[in-house]
CSV table of C-alpha atoms in Angstrom, one decimal:
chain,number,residue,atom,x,y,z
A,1,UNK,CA,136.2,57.2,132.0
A,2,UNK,CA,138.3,55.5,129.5
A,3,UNK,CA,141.2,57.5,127.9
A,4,UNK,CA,141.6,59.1,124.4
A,5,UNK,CA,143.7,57.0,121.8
A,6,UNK,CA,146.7,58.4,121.5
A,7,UNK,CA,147.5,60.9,118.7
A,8,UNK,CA,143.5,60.7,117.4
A,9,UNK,CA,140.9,63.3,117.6
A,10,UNK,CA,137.5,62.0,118.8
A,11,UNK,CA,135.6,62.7,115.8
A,12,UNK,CA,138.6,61.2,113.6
A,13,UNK,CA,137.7,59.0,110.7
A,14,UNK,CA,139.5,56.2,113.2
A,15,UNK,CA,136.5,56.9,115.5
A,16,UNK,CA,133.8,57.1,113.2
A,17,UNK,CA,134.6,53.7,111.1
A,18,UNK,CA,135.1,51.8,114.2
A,19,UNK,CA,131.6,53.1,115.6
A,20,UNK,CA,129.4,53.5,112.6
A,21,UNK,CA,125.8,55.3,113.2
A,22,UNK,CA,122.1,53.5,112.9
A,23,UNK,CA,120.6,54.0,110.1
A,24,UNK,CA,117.4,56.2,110.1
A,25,UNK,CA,116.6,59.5,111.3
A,26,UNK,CA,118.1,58.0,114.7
A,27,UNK,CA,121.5,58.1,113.2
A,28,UNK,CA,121.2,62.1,111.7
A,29,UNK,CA,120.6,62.8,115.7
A,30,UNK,CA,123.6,60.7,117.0
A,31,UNK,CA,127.0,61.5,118.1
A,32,UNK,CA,130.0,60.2,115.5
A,33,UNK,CA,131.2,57.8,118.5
A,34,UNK,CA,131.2,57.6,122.0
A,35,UNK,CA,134.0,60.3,122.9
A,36,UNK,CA,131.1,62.9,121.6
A,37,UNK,CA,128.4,61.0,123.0
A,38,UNK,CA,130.2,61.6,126.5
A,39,UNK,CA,131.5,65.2,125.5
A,40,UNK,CA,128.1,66.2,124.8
A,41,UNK,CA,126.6,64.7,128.2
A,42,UNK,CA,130.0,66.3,129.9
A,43,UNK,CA,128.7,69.3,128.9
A,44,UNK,CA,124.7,68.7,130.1
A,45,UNK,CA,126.2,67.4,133.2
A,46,UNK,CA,128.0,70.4,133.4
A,47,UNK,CA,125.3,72.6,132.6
A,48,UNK,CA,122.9,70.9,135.0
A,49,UNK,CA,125.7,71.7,137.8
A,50,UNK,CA,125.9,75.5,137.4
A,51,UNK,CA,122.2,75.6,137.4
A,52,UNK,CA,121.5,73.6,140.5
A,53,UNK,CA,124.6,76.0,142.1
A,54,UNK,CA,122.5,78.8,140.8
A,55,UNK,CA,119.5,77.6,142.4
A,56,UNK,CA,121.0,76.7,145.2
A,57,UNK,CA,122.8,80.3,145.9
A,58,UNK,CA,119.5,81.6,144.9
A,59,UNK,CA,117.5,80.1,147.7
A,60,UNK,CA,120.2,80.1,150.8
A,61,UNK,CA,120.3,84.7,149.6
A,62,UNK,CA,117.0,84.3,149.7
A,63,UNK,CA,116.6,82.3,153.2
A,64,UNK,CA,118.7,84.9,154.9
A,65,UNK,CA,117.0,87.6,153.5
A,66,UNK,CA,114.0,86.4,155.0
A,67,UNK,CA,115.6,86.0,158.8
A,68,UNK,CA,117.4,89.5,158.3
A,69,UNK,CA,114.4,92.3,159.3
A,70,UNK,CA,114.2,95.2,156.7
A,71,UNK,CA,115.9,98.1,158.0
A,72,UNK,CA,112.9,101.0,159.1
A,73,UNK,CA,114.9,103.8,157.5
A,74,UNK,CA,114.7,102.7,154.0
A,75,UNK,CA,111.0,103.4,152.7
A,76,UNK,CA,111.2,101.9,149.7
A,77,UNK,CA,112.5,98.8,150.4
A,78,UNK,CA,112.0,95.4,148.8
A,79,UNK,CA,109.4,93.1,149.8
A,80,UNK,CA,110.3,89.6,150.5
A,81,UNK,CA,110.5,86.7,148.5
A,82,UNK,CA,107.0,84.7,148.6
A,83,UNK,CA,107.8,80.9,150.4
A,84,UNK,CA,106.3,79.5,147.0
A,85,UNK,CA,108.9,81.2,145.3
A,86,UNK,CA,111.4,79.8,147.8
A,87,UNK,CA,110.2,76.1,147.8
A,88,UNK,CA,109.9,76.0,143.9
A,89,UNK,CA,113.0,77.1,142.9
A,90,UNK,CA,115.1,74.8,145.6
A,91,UNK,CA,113.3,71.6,144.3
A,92,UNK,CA,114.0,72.7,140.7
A,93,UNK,CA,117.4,73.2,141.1
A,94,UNK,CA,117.6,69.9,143.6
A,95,UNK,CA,115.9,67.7,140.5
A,96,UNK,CA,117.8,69.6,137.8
A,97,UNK,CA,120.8,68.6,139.8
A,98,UNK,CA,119.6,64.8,140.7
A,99,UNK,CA,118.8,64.4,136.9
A,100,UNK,CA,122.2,65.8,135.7
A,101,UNK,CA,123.6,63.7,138.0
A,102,UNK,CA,121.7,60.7,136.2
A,103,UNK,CA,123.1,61.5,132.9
A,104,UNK,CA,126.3,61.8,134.3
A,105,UNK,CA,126.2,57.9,135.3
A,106,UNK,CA,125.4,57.6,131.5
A,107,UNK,CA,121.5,56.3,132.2
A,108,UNK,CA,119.3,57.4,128.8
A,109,UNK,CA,116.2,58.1,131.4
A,110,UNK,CA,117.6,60.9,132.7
A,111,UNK,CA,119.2,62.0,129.7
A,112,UNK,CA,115.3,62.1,128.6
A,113,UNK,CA,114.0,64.1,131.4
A,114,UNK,CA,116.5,66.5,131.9
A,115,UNK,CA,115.5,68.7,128.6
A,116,UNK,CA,111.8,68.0,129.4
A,117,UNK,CA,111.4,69.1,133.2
A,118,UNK,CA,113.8,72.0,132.5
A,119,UNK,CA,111.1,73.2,129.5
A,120,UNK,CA,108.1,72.2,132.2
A,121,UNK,CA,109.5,74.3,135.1
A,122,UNK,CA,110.9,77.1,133.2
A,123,UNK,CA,107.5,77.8,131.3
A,124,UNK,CA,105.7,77.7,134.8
A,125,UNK,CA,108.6,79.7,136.4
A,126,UNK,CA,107.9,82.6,133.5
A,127,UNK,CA,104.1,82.8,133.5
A,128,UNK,CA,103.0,81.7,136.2
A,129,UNK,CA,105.6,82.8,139.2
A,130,UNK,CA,107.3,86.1,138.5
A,131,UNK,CA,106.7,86.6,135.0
A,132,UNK,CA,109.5,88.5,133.8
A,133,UNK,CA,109.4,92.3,131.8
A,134,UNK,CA,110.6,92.8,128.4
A,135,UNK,CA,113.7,94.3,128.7
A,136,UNK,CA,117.5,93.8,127.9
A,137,UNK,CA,117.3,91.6,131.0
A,138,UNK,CA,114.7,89.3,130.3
A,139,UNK,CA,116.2,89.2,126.7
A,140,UNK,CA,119.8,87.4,128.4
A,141,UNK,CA,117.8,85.4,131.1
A,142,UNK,CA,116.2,84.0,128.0
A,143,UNK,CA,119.3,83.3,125.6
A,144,UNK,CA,120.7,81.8,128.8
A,145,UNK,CA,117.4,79.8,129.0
A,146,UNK,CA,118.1,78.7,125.8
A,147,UNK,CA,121.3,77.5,126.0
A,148,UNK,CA,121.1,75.5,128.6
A,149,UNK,CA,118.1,73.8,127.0
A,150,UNK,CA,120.9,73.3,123.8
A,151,UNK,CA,123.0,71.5,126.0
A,152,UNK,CA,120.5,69.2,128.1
A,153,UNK,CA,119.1,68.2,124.5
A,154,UNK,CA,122.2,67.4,123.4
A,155,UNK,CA,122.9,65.7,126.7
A,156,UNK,CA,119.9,63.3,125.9
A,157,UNK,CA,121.3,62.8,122.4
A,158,UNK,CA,124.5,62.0,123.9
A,159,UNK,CA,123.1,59.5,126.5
A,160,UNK,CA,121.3,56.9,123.6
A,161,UNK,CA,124.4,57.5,121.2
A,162,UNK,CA,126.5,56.3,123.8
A,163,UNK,CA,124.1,53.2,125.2
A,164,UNK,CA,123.6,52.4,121.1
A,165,UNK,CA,127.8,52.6,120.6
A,166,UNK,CA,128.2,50.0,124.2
A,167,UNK,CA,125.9,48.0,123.9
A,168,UNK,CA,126.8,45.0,120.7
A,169,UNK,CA,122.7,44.5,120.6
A,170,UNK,CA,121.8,47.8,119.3
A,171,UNK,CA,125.1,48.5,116.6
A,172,UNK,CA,125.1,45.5,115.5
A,173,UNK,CA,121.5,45.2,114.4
A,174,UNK,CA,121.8,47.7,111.2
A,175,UNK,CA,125.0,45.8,109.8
């Protein structure tokens, strides 16, 4: 990545003149210039990261816990976790993670399917796998839902403000 100017915010008015935004309803939903365009896909990218780890911690606890046999003395102990339950969330977190990884590298596509498979998968996760109780828990697994779908949004945003601030073709065309 490119460094900062010296001595100059990101969102300076230095930034914004030299970068001005498409016109439109486009330009309301862009970044003020291509330090926040990448700032805000740092973040998704980020984001993306910590969820795939998630996932990933989620599934190798899980794995073991099925290997381990329950100990006899304990009557009231836990079933296992179903395979389905297994298999689903270590390909979600593996194409969360591939498609962070994607708008990392700056492409718009995966920008675009970031927010949208995270939205698909966590609406199938809640109703149709382990639909969660109302309670103080499912209340935080749901802000933190929530804010991760903030940040892969703004992610996507990030990824076309950036392509329309590099590429001459697109921020030229308005002038």
């Amino acid at each position: 990545m490119e460094p900062e100017p010296p001595g100059q915010s990101p969102d300076s008015a230095f930034d914004a003149a030299n970068y001005p935004r498409p016109s439109g309803w486009f330009g309301k939903l862009a970044a003020s210039g291509p330090a926040q365009a990448r700032r805000w896909m740092r973040w998704a990218w980020l984001a993306s990261l910590a969820w795939w780890v998630w996932n990933t911690g989620l599934l190798l606890v899980w794995i073991v816990a099925s290997v381990i046999p329950p100990d006899p003395t304990v009557a009231d102990a836990d079933a296992p976790v179903p395979a389905r339950i297994i298999i689903y969330y270590g390909v979600e977190g593996f194409i969360i993670g591939l498609l962070g990884l994607g708008l990392n590298q700056r492409w718009r596509t995966a920008g675009l399917l970031l927010p949208v498979v995270f939205l698909i998968t966590r609406v199938i996760a809640l109703t149709r796998l382990e639909p969660l109780a109302f309670d103080v828990r499912a209340f935080l697994w749901v802000v933190i839902y929530l804010l991760l779908l903030f940040l892969f949004i703004r992610g996507a945003q990030g990824a076309w403000s950036f392509h329309w601030f590099t590429h001459l073709g697109f921020s030229t065309r308005d002038r």
